Amino acid sequence: MTGIGILGESNSGKTACLVSLYLLVSNGLLEGWTFANSASLTGFEDIARAARAWNDGHPPDQITLHTEMADDRQPGLLHLRLKRKSDSRRVDITLPDLPGEWTEALVKSSRSDRLEFMRSAETVWLVVDGKALRELSTRQGAITRLGELLGRLEWMTKECPPKVLVVVTHRDKGELGQSIRDRLGAEIAKRALRAEIVEIAPVAEDETICKSGFGIEALLDASVGAASEAPEFWASTTPTEGSRAYLGYRSDR
Ligand SMILES: Nc1nc2c(ncn2[C@@H]2O[C@H](COP(=O)(O)OP(=O)(O)OP(=O)(O)O)[C@@H](O)[C@H]2O)c(=O)[nH]1
Ligand SMILES: [Mg+2]
């Protein structure tokens, strides 16, 4: 079971990620994975209802509603069982759909009691609004708050640090500029937790730039870990052309 934790401010695109993943999986649109089961179909259906029109190939501009939580203590966990085509391995993943306020309260007042379950997540997605990063007036604030969030996560998971993926949405506005990427990278480098940047577009307004669901499979691959390669039975010993095998022989000793 791979527990995935998902944090991010309101409107950053957390629910959209989940809806997009569910729609891709359930419609057989992932290259490397097939759908095996879900113990929380109604949960997915609830959050995906607004996105039904997507099946016709024309995603609506807005595919989600602001996430509200009836019970402050019990985040609803969504579950997916997937089969990886490369090695036929079945993996179970759980993903919570949390309201952005929980992340905001964690950053502003380090309230973490209701995020206790995040401590056992193997992978954590820190979802960042790609629109805010692209706009000059909101960029610095978004980067600074991401750094603070990373710091809080580091403190919460000291015993067992997760793999962290900084998930930048709105890839449908084009690739993130190198200077923005560098600044994001510099902020991440200030912390002990390592994090990788993944760009996605759960829903795309302009499908000439990228399709709805862009980057979701890469996010899944990065979250679950690479397929273990089958060892080669008879390893090849043929020297590669021009490698000067004779001169190189034992020159390292
Ligand atoms: N064009 C475009 N729209 C996106 C993208 N990601 C998210 N959105 C839209 O951004 C809005 C907010 O996304 P949500 O997934 O609801 O945000 P959230 O993080 O769940 O927000 P809260 O539930 O309030 O915490 C929705 O209207 C999404 O359709 C993207 O990559 N491209
Ligand atoms: Mg939401």
Short mmCIF file of C-alpha atoms and ligand atoms in Angstrom, two decimals:
data_model
loop_
_atom_site.label_atom_id
_atom_site.label_comp_id
_atom_site.label_asym_id
_atom_site.label_seq_id
_atom_site.Cartn_x
_atom_site.Cartn_y
_atom_site.Cartn_z
CA MET A 1 0.00 0.00 0.00
CA THR A 2 1.45 3.34 -1.04
CA GLY A 3 0.10 6.20 1.02
CA ILE A 4 0.26 9.48 -0.82
CA GLY A 5 -0.14 12.68 1.14
CA ILE A 6 -1.44 15.73 -0.71
CA LEU A 7 -0.94 19.25 0.60
CA GLY A 8 -1.44 22.58 -1.10
CA GLU A 9 -3.23 25.88 -0.65
CA SER A 10 -6.86 26.44 -1.63
CA ASN A 11 -7.37 26.46 -5.36
CA SER A 12 -3.93 25.05 -6.13
CA GLY A 13 -5.42 22.04 -7.96
CA LYS A 14 -5.39 19.15 -5.44
CA THR A 15 -8.88 17.87 -6.17
CA ALA A 16 -8.34 18.39 -9.89
CA CYS A 17 -5.29 16.07 -9.69
CA LEU A 18 -7.40 13.36 -8.09
CA VAL A 19 -10.25 13.74 -10.56
CA SER A 20 -7.86 13.73 -13.46
CA LEU A 21 -6.05 10.62 -12.21
CA TYR A 22 -9.34 8.83 -11.66
CA LEU A 23 -10.68 9.72 -15.10
CA LEU A 24 -7.47 8.70 -16.85
CA VAL A 25 -7.33 5.40 -14.98
CA SER A 26 -11.00 4.51 -15.30
CA ASN A 27 -11.08 5.33 -19.00
CA GLY A 28 -7.96 3.29 -19.71
CA LEU A 29 -5.97 6.32 -20.83
CA LEU A 30 -2.72 5.61 -19.00
CA GLU A 31 0.06 3.97 -20.97
CA GLY A 32 1.70 1.99 -18.23
CA TRP A 33 -1.14 1.18 -15.86
CA THR A 34 -4.53 -0.46 -15.86
CA PHE A 35 -7.33 -0.09 -13.38
CA ALA A 36 -7.77 -3.07 -11.09
CA ASN A 37 -10.17 -1.86 -8.42
CA SER A 38 -11.18 0.93 -6.10
CA ALA A 39 -12.64 0.66 -2.66
CA SER A 40 -13.87 4.24 -2.86
CA LEU A 41 -15.64 4.55 -6.20
CA THR A 42 -18.40 6.69 -4.75
CA GLY A 43 -15.80 9.04 -3.31
CA PHE A 44 -14.25 9.49 -6.73
CA GLU A 45 -17.64 9.79 -8.38
CA ASP A 46 -18.56 12.54 -5.94
CA ILE A 47 -15.53 14.65 -6.75
CA ALA A 48 -15.60 13.80 -10.44
CA ARG A 49 -19.26 14.54 -11.06
CA ALA A 50 -18.58 17.98 -12.41
CA ALA A 51 -16.11 16.49 -14.83
CA ARG A 52 -18.38 13.98 -16.49
CA ALA A 53 -18.42 15.92 -19.73
CA TRP A 54 -14.73 15.08 -20.02
CA ASN A 55 -15.63 11.67 -21.37
CA ASP A 56 -16.76 13.37 -24.55
CA GLY A 57 -13.29 14.76 -24.95
CA HIS A 58 -14.16 18.34 -24.14
CA PRO A 59 -13.21 19.13 -20.56
CA PRO A 60 -15.18 21.89 -18.89
CA ASP A 61 -13.19 24.90 -17.68
CA GLN A 62 -13.76 23.96 -14.11
CA ILE A 63 -13.74 20.34 -13.06
CA THR A 64 -13.93 20.62 -9.31
CA LEU A 65 -15.60 22.42 -6.46
CA HIS A 66 -13.85 23.88 -3.44
CA THR A 67 -13.24 21.00 -1.03
CA GLU A 68 -15.15 21.21 2.23
CA MET A 69 -14.79 18.74 5.02
CA ALA A 70 -17.79 17.72 7.05
CA ASP A 71 -15.65 16.04 9.68
CA ASP A 72 -12.60 17.94 10.80
CA ARG A 73 -10.93 14.79 12.13
CA GLN A 74 -11.47 12.25 9.41
CA PRO A 75 -10.22 13.01 5.96
CA GLY A 76 -11.83 10.83 3.34
CA LEU A 77 -9.22 8.62 1.78
CA LEU A 78 -9.61 7.67 -1.83
CA HIS A 79 -8.29 4.31 -2.90
CA LEU A 80 -7.08 2.93 -6.22
CA ARG A 81 -5.71 -0.47 -7.08
CA LEU A 82 -3.68 -0.33 -10.26
CA LYS A 83 -1.77 -2.89 -12.23
CA ARG A 84 1.53 -1.85 -13.71
CA LYS A 85 1.87 -3.21 -17.24
CA SER A 86 5.68 -3.48 -17.17
CA ASP A 87 5.88 -6.00 -14.36
CA SER A 88 2.22 -6.92 -13.75
CA ARG A 89 2.62 -5.69 -10.19
CA ARG A 90 -0.53 -4.57 -8.45
CA VAL A 91 -0.23 -1.50 -6.32
CA ASP A 92 -2.70 0.00 -3.92
CA ILE A 93 -2.58 3.72 -3.39
CA THR A 94 -4.51 5.89 -1.01
CA LEU A 95 -4.97 9.59 -1.56
CA PRO A 96 -6.73 12.09 0.68
CA ASP A 97 -8.74 15.02 -0.68
CA LEU A 98 -8.10 17.72 1.89
CA PRO A 99 -9.30 21.31 1.95
CA GLY A 100 -6.61 23.90 1.27
CA GLU A 101 -7.33 25.51 4.64
CA TRP A 102 -5.56 22.60 6.32
CA THR A 103 -2.35 23.42 4.49
CA GLU A 104 -2.80 27.12 5.13
CA ALA A 105 -3.28 26.49 8.86
CA LEU A 106 -0.20 24.27 8.89
CA VAL A 107 1.92 27.00 7.33
CA LYS A 108 0.49 29.94 9.29
CA SER A 109 0.04 28.43 12.73
CA SER A 110 1.74 25.02 12.44
CA ARG A 111 -1.52 23.24 13.19
CA SER A 112 -0.74 19.62 12.36
CA ASP A 113 -2.96 17.52 14.66
CA ARG A 114 -5.44 16.59 11.93
CA LEU A 115 -2.59 15.83 9.53
CA GLU A 116 -1.23 13.10 11.78
CA PHE A 117 -1.86 10.44 9.10
CA MET A 118 0.55 12.24 6.78
CA ARG A 119 3.46 11.00 8.86
CA SER A 120 3.08 7.54 7.38
CA ALA A 121 2.84 8.63 3.75
CA GLU A 122 5.56 7.29 1.49
CA THR A 123 5.16 10.10 -0.98
CA VAL A 124 3.88 13.63 -0.47
CA TRP A 125 2.63 15.89 -3.23
CA LEU A 126 2.99 19.58 -2.48
CA VAL A 127 0.63 21.08 -5.02
CA VAL A 128 1.46 24.62 -6.13
CA ASP A 129 -0.81 26.84 -8.20
CA GLY A 130 1.07 27.22 -11.47
CA LYS A 131 -0.88 30.37 -12.23
CA ALA A 132 0.40 32.09 -9.09
CA LEU A 133 3.96 31.10 -10.00
CA ARG A 134 3.66 32.55 -13.47
CA GLU A 135 2.29 35.90 -12.35
CA LEU A 136 4.89 38.34 -11.16
CA SER A 137 2.71 39.83 -8.41
CA THR A 138 2.05 36.47 -6.73
CA ARG A 139 5.25 34.59 -7.56
CA GLN A 140 7.49 35.43 -4.63
CA GLY A 141 4.73 34.81 -2.08
CA ALA A 142 3.93 31.43 -3.57
CA ILE A 143 7.60 30.38 -3.53
CA THR A 144 8.17 31.58 0.03
CA ARG A 145 5.08 29.79 1.32
CA LEU A 146 6.12 26.59 -0.45
CA GLY A 147 9.44 26.79 1.40
CA GLU A 148 7.60 27.22 4.68
CA LEU A 149 5.35 24.28 3.87
CA LEU A 150 8.36 22.13 3.09
CA GLY A 151 9.84 23.17 6.43
CA ARG A 152 6.67 22.16 8.28
CA LEU A 153 6.57 18.84 6.48
CA GLU A 154 10.20 18.24 7.37
CA TRP A 155 9.43 18.83 11.01
CA MET A 156 6.32 16.59 10.92
CA THR A 157 8.08 13.66 9.25
CA LYS A 158 11.52 13.71 10.88
CA GLU A 159 11.30 10.04 11.91
CA CYS A 160 10.43 8.84 8.45
CA PRO A 161 10.96 11.42 5.69
CA PRO A 162 8.76 10.84 2.64
CA LYS A 163 9.60 11.29 -0.99
CA VAL A 164 8.44 14.80 -1.86
CA LEU A 165 7.12 15.92 -5.22
CA VAL A 166 6.44 19.61 -5.84
CA VAL A 167 3.50 19.43 -8.21
CA VAL A 168 3.07 22.58 -10.28
CA THR A 169 -0.32 22.87 -12.01
CA HIS A 170 -1.39 24.87 -15.08
CA ARG A 171 1.11 23.28 -17.42
CA ASP A 172 -1.47 24.21 -20.10
CA LYS A 173 -0.07 27.74 -19.87
CA GLY A 174 3.20 26.39 -21.22
CA GLU A 175 6.33 25.07 -19.60
CA LEU A 176 7.48 26.86 -16.47
CA GLY A 177 10.22 29.33 -17.35
CA GLN A 178 13.75 28.33 -16.39
CA SER A 179 14.24 31.31 -14.04
CA ILE A 180 11.05 30.44 -12.12
CA ARG A 181 12.16 26.81 -11.95
CA ASP A 182 15.56 27.91 -10.65
CA ARG A 183 14.01 30.05 -7.95
CA LEU A 184 11.74 27.22 -6.91
CA GLY A 185 14.74 24.90 -6.87
CA ALA A 186 16.75 27.36 -4.77
CA GLU A 187 13.93 27.56 -2.21
CA ILE A 188 13.71 23.77 -2.04
CA ALA A 189 17.48 23.49 -1.64
CA LYS A 190 17.28 25.53 1.59
CA ARG A 191 15.56 22.57 3.25
CA ALA A 192 16.88 19.17 4.20
CA LEU A 193 14.02 17.33 2.49
CA ARG A 194 14.79 16.75 -1.17
CA ALA A 195 11.99 17.41 -3.62
CA GLU A 196 11.47 16.95 -7.32
CA ILE A 197 9.39 19.32 -9.47
CA VAL A 198 6.65 17.77 -11.62
CA GLU A 199 4.53 19.90 -13.96
CA ILE A 200 0.95 18.85 -14.65
CA ALA A 201 -2.32 20.01 -16.16
CA PRO A 202 -5.17 18.00 -14.65
CA VAL A 203 -7.43 19.95 -16.96
CA ALA A 204 -6.26 21.99 -19.93
CA GLU A 205 -7.99 25.06 -21.27
CA ASP A 206 -5.94 25.17 -24.41
CA GLU A 207 -5.40 21.67 -25.69
CA THR A 208 -2.98 22.84 -28.35
CA ILE A 209 -0.39 23.39 -25.60
CA CYS A 210 -1.03 20.17 -23.74
CA LYS A 211 -3.84 17.73 -23.20
CA SER A 212 -5.96 17.46 -20.09
CA GLY A 213 -4.22 15.04 -17.77
CA PHE A 214 -0.72 16.08 -18.87
CA GLY A 215 1.93 14.91 -16.42
CA ILE A 216 -0.43 12.84 -14.27
CA GLU A 217 1.08 9.53 -15.33
CA ALA A 218 4.60 10.83 -14.70
CA LEU A 219 3.41 11.94 -11.26
CA LEU A 220 2.04 8.47 -10.60
CA ASP A 221 5.25 6.81 -11.80
CA ALA A 222 7.35 9.06 -9.59
CA SER A 223 5.08 8.41 -6.62
CA VAL A 224 5.03 4.65 -6.75
CA GLY A 225 8.64 4.02 -7.70
CA ALA A 226 10.18 2.52 -10.80
CA ALA A 227 9.59 -1.04 -11.89
CA SER A 228 12.44 -3.24 -10.79
CA GLU A 229 14.32 -4.36 -13.86
CA ALA A 230 14.60 -8.08 -14.41
CA PRO A 231 18.28 -9.04 -14.08
CA GLU A 232 19.96 -10.05 -17.29
CA PHE A 233 20.59 -13.78 -17.23
CA TRP A 234 23.69 -13.98 -19.38
CA ALA A 235 25.29 -10.59 -19.04
CA SER A 236 26.99 -9.60 -22.27
CA THR A 237 30.78 -9.44 -22.14
CA THR A 238 31.29 -8.27 -25.70
CA PRO A 239 33.53 -5.19 -25.55
CA THR A 240 32.02 -2.12 -27.10
CA GLU A 241 33.72 -0.94 -30.23
CA GLY A 242 36.48 1.57 -29.62
CA SER A 243 36.50 1.17 -25.87
CA ARG A 244 40.17 0.13 -25.94
CA ALA A 245 39.42 -2.85 -23.77
CA TYR A 246 42.98 -4.07 -23.73
CA LEU A 247 44.55 -0.79 -22.67
CA GLY A 248 41.81 -0.20 -20.16
CA TYR A 249 42.19 -3.65 -18.63
CA ARG A 250 43.02 -3.39 -14.95
CA SER A 251 44.25 0.16 -15.40
CA ASP A 252 41.98 1.00 -12.49
CA ARG A 253 43.95 -1.05 -9.98
N1 LIG B 1 -6.51 25.36 -16.74
C1 LIG B 1 -6.21 24.69 -15.64
N2 LIG B 1 -7.02 24.73 -14.58
C2 LIG B 1 -6.69 24.04 -13.48
C3 LIG B 1 -5.49 23.29 -13.41
N3 LIG B 1 -5.41 22.72 -12.18
C4 LIG B 1 -6.52 23.09 -11.53
N4 LIG B 1 -7.30 23.90 -12.29
C5 LIG B 1 -8.56 24.56 -11.91
O1 LIG B 1 -8.29 25.29 -10.74
C6 LIG B 1 -9.43 25.32 -9.90
C7 LIG B 1 -9.08 24.87 -8.50
O2 LIG B 1 -8.72 23.50 -8.51
P1 LIG B 1 -9.09 22.52 -7.31
O3 LIG B 1 -8.54 21.20 -7.67
O4 LIG B 1 -10.51 22.60 -6.96
O5 LIG B 1 -8.25 23.16 -6.14
P2 LIG B 1 -8.03 22.56 -4.67
O6 LIG B 1 -6.56 22.62 -4.41
O7 LIG B 1 -8.69 21.25 -4.53
O8 LIG B 1 -8.75 23.68 -3.80
P3 LIG B 1 -9.47 23.51 -2.36
O9 LIG B 1 -10.35 22.33 -2.43
O10 LIG B 1 -10.20 24.79 -2.20
O11 LIG B 1 -8.36 23.38 -1.36
C8 LIG B 1 -10.47 24.42 -10.57
O12 LIG B 1 -11.37 25.26 -11.26
C9 LIG B 1 -9.65 23.59 -11.52
O13 LIG B 1 -10.41 23.18 -12.65
C10 LIG B 1 -4.62 23.28 -14.57
O14 LIG B 1 -3.56 22.65 -14.60
N5 LIG B 1 -5.03 24.00 -15.63
MG MG B 2 -10.13 20.55 -3.35
#
